[in-house]
CSV table of C-alpha atoms and ligand atoms in Angstrom, one decimal:
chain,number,residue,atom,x,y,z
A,6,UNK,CA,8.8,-5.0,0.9
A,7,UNK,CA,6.7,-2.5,-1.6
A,8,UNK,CA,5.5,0.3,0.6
A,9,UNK,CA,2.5,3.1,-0.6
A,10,UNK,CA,3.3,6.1,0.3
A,11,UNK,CA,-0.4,7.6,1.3
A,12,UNK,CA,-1.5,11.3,1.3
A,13,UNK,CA,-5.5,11.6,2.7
A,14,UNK,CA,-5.1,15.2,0.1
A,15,UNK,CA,-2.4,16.9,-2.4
A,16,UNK,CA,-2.6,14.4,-3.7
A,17,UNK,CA,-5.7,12.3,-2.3
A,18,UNK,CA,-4.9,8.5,-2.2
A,19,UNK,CA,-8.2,6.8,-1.9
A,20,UNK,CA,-9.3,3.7,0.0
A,21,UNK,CA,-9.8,1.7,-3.5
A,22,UNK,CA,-6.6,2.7,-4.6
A,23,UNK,CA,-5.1,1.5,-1.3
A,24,UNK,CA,-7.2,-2.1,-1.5
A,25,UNK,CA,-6.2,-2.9,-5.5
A,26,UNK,CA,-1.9,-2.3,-4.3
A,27,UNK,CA,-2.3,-4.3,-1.6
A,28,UNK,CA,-4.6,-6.9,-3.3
A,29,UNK,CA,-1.7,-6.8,-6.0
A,30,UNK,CA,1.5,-6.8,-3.3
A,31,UNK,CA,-0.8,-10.4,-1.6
A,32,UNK,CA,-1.2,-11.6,-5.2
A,33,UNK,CA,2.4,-11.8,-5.3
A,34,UNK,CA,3.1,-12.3,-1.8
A,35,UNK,CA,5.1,-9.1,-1.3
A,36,UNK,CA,4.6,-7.9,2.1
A,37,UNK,CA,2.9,-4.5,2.1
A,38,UNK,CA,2.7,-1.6,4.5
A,39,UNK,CA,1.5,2.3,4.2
A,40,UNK,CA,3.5,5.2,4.5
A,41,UNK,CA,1.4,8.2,5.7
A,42,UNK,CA,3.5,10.8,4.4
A,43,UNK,CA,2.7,14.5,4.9
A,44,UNK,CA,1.7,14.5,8.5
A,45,UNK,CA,3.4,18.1,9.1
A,46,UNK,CA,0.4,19.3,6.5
A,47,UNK,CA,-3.1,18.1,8.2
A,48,UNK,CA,-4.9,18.8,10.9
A,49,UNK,CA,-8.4,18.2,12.2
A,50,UNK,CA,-10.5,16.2,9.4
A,51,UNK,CA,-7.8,15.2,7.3
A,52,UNK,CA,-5.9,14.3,10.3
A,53,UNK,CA,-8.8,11.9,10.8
A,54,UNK,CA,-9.1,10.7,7.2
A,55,UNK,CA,-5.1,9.3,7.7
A,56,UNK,CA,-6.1,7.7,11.4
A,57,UNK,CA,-9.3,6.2,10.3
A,58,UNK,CA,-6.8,4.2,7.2
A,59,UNK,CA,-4.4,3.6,10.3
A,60,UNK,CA,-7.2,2.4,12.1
A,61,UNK,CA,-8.7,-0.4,8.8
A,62,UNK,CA,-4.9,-1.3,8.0
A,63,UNK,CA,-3.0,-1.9,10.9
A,64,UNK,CA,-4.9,-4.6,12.4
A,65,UNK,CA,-4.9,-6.5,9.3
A,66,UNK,CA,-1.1,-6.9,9.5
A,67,UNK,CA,0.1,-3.8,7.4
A,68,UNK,CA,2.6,-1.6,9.0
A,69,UNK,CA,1.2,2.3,9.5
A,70,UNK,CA,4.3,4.9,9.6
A,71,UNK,CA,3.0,8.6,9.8
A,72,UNK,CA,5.6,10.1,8.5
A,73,UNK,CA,7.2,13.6,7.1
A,74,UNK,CA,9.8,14.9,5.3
A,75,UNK,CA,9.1,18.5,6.9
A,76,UNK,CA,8.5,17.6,10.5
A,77,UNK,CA,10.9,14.8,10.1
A,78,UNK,CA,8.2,12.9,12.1
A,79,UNK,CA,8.3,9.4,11.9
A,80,UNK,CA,11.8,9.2,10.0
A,81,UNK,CA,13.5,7.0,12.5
A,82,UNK,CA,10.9,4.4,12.7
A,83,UNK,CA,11.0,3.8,8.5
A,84,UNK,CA,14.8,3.9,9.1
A,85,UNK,CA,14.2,1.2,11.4
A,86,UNK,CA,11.5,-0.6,9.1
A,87,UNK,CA,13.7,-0.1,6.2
A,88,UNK,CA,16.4,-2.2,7.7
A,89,UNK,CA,18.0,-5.2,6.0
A,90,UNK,CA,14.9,-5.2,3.0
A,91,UNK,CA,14.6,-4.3,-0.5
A,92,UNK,CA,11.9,-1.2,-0.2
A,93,UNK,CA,10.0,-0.3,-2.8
A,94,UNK,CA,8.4,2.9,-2.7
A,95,UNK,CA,4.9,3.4,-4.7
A,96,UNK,CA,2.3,5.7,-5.2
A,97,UNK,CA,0.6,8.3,-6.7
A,98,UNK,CA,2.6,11.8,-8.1
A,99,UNK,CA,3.3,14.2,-5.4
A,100,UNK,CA,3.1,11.9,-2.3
A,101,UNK,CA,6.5,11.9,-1.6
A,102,UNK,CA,8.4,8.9,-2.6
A,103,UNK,CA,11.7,11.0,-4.0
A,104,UNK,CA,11.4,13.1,-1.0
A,105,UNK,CA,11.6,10.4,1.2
A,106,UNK,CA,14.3,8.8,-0.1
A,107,UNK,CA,16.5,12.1,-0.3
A,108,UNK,CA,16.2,12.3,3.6
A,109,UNK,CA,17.3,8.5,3.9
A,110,UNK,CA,20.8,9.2,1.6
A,111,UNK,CA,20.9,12.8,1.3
A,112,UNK,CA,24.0,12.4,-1.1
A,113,UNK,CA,21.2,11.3,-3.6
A,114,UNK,CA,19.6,14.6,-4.5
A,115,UNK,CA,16.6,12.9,-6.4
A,116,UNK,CA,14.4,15.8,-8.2
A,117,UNK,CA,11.1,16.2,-6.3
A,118,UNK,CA,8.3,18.0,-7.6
A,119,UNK,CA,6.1,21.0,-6.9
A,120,UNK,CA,2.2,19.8,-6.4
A,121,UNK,CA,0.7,21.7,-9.2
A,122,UNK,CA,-1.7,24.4,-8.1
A,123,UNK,CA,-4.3,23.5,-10.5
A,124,UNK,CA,-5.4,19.9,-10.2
A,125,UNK,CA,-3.9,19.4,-6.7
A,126,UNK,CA,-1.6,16.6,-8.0
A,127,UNK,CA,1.9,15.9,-8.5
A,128,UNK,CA,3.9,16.0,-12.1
A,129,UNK,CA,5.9,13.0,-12.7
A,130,UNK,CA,9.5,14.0,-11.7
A,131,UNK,CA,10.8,10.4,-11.5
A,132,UNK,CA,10.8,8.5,-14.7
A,133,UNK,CA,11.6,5.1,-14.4
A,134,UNK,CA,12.1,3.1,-11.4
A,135,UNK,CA,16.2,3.1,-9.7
A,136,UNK,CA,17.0,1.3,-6.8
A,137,UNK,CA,19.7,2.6,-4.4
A,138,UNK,CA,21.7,1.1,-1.8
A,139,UNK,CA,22.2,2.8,1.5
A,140,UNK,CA,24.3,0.1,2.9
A,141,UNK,CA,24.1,-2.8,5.1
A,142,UNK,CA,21.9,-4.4,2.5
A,143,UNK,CA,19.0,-2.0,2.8
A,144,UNK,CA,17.8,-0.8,-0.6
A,145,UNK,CA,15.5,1.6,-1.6
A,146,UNK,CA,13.5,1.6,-4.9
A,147,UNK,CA,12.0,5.1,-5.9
A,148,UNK,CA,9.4,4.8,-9.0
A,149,UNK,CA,7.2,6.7,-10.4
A,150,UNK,CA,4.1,8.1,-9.6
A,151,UNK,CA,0.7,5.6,-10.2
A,152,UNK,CA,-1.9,7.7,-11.5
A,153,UNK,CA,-4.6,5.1,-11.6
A,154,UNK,CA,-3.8,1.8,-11.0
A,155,UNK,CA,-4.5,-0.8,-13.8
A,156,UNK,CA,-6.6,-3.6,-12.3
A,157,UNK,CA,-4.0,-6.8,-12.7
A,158,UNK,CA,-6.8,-9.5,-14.8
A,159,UNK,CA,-7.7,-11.1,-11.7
A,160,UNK,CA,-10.3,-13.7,-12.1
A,161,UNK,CA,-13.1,-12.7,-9.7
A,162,UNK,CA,-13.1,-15.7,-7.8
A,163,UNK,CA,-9.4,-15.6,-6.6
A,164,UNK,CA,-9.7,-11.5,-5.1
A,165,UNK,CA,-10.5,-12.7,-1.4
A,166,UNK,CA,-7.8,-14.3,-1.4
A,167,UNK,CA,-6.1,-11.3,-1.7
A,168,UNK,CA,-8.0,-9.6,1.0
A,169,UNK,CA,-6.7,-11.2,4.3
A,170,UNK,CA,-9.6,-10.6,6.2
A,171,UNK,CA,-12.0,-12.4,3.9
A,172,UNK,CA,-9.3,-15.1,3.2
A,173,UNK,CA,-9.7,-16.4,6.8
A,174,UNK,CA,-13.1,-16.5,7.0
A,175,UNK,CA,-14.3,-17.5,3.1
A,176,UNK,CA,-14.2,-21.5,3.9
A,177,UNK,CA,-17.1,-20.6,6.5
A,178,UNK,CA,-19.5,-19.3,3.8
A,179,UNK,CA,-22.3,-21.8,2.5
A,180,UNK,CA,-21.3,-22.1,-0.9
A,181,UNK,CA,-17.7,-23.4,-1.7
A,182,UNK,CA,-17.8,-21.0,-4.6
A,183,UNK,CA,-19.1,-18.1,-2.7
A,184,UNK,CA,-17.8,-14.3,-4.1
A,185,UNK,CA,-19.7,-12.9,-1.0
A,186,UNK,CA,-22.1,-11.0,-3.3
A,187,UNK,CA,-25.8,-11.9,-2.8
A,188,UNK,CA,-24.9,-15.4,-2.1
A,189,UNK,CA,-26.9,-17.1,1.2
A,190,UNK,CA,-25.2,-17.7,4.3
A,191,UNK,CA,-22.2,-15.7,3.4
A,192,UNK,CA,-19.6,-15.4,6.2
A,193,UNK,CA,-18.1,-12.0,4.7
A,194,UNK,CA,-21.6,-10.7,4.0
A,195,UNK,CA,-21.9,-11.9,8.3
A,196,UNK,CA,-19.2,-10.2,9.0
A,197,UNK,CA,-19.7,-6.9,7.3
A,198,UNK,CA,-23.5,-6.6,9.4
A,199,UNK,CA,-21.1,-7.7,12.8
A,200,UNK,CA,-18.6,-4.8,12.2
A,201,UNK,CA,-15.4,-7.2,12.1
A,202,UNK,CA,-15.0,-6.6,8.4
A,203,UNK,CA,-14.8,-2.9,7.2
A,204,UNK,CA,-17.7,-1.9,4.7
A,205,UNK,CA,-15.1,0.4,3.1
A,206,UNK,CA,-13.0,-2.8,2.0
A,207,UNK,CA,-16.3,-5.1,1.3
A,208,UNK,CA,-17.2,-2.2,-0.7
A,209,UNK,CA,-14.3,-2.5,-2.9
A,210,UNK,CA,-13.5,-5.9,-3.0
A,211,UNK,CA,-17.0,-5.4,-4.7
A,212,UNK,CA,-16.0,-3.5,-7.4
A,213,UNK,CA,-12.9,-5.2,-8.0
A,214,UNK,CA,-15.2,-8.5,-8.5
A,215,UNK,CA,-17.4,-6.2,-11.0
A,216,UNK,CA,-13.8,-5.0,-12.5
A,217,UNK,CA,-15.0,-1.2,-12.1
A,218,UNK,CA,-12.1,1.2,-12.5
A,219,UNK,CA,-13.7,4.3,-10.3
A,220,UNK,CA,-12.2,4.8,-7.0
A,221,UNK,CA,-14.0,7.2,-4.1
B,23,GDP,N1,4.5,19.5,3.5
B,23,GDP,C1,5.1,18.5,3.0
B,23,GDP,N2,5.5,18.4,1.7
B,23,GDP,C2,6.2,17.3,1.3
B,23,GDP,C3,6.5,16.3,2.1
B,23,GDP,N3,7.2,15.3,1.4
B,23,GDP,C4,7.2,15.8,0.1
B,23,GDP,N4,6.6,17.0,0.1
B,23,GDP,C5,6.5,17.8,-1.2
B,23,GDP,O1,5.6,17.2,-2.1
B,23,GDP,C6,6.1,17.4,-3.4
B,23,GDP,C7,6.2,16.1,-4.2
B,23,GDP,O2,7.3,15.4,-3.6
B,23,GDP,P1,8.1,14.3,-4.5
B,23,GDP,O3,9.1,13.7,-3.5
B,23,GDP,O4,8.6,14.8,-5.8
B,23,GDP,O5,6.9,13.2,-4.7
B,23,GDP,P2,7.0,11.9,-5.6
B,23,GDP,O6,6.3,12.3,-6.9
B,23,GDP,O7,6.1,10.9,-4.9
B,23,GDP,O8,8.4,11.4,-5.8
B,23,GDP,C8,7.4,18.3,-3.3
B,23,GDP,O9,7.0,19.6,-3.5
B,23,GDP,C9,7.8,18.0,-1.9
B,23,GDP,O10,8.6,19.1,-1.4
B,23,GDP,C10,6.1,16.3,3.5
B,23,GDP,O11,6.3,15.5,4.4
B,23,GDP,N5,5.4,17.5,3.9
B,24,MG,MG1,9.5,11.0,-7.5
B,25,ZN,ZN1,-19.3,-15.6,1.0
């Protein structure tokens, strides 16, 4: 199961970024959930900013753990996740991954890094991907940090595929051949104006089907 670790700030993980791993993780059929690391840390509008993600993901099928390594909030229920499953732990520098994983097998001792001052984002501490066992086949895979995320060459008319949301509702638009751009009778386009799809993820299914590389 490949888990992104999210922080809303230090460092920001953005909604784009969030869609193009999990489009990736459906691509290959690796189930997907978000780690909402950092919880001790924000209050009030960033405290919002990780409840309105819970909010988009979780009904889409995507396990939502708020979780910290400080508090030691939610550190029993990504035990429990964890169980029995190869993990692997992404995201950017700085979110926590190493962290984590020191609190799950404190015998580890993985270096974690200091968030630098300047740009607000993490140094890469972890240089190559290692997986650890912590027993009763439960394995973790630390790796590191994703500073932008390559967009895998997907041809434009297989990405809602990738978004589940469109996926179950693409064989209701007009055209067979329909990438829900200015297309008539458009069932995502429909369900965009209805509120049962998020404009945040129609927005960047977008431009992942225009191959743009900018994340808000
Ligand atoms: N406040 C707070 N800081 C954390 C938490 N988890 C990790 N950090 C800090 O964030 C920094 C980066 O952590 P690290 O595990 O190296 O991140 P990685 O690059 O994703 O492996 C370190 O200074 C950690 O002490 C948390 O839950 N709360
Ligand atoms: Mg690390
Ligand atoms: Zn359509």
């Amino acid at each position: 199961m490949a888990w992104l670790v999210v922080t809303p700030a230090l460092p920001k993980t953005s909604s784009g970024f969030i869609d193009r791993f999990i489009a990736a993780a459906e691509s290959f059929r690796i189930p997907t959930g978000l780690l909402f690391n950092k919880s001790d840390l924000f209050k009030d509008d960033l405290a919002k900013v990780q409840d309105e993600f819970i909010s988009i993901y979780e009904p889409l099928g995507y396990p939502c753990i708020k979780v910290s390594t400080v508090s030691l909030d939610g550190i029993e229920a990504i035990k429990k996740a964890f169980q029995a499953k190869v993990n692997l732990l992404a995201g950017h520098s700085g979110v926590g991954k190493s962290s984590l994983i020191n609190i799950l097998d404190p015998t580890l001792q993985l270096k974690t890094g200091i968030i630098s001052k300047q740009h607000l984002t993490g140094k890469h501490t972890t240089t190559f991907a290692e997986m650890h066992s912590l027993g009763n086949q439960t394995y973790l895979i630390d790796t590191p940090g994703i500073r932008e995320f390559v967009n895998i060459d997907f041809k434009p008319s297989e990405i809602s595929h990738y978004f589940v949301e469109f996926r179950e509702r693409m064989n209701q638009c007009h055209f067979n051949n329909c990438l829900h751009e200015n297309e008539k009778k458009c069932a995502i386009k429909l369900a965009v104006e209805n509120g049962e799809i998020n404009p945040e993820r129609y927005y960047n299914y977008l431009s992942m089907v225009r191959n743009e590389d900018i994340f808000r």
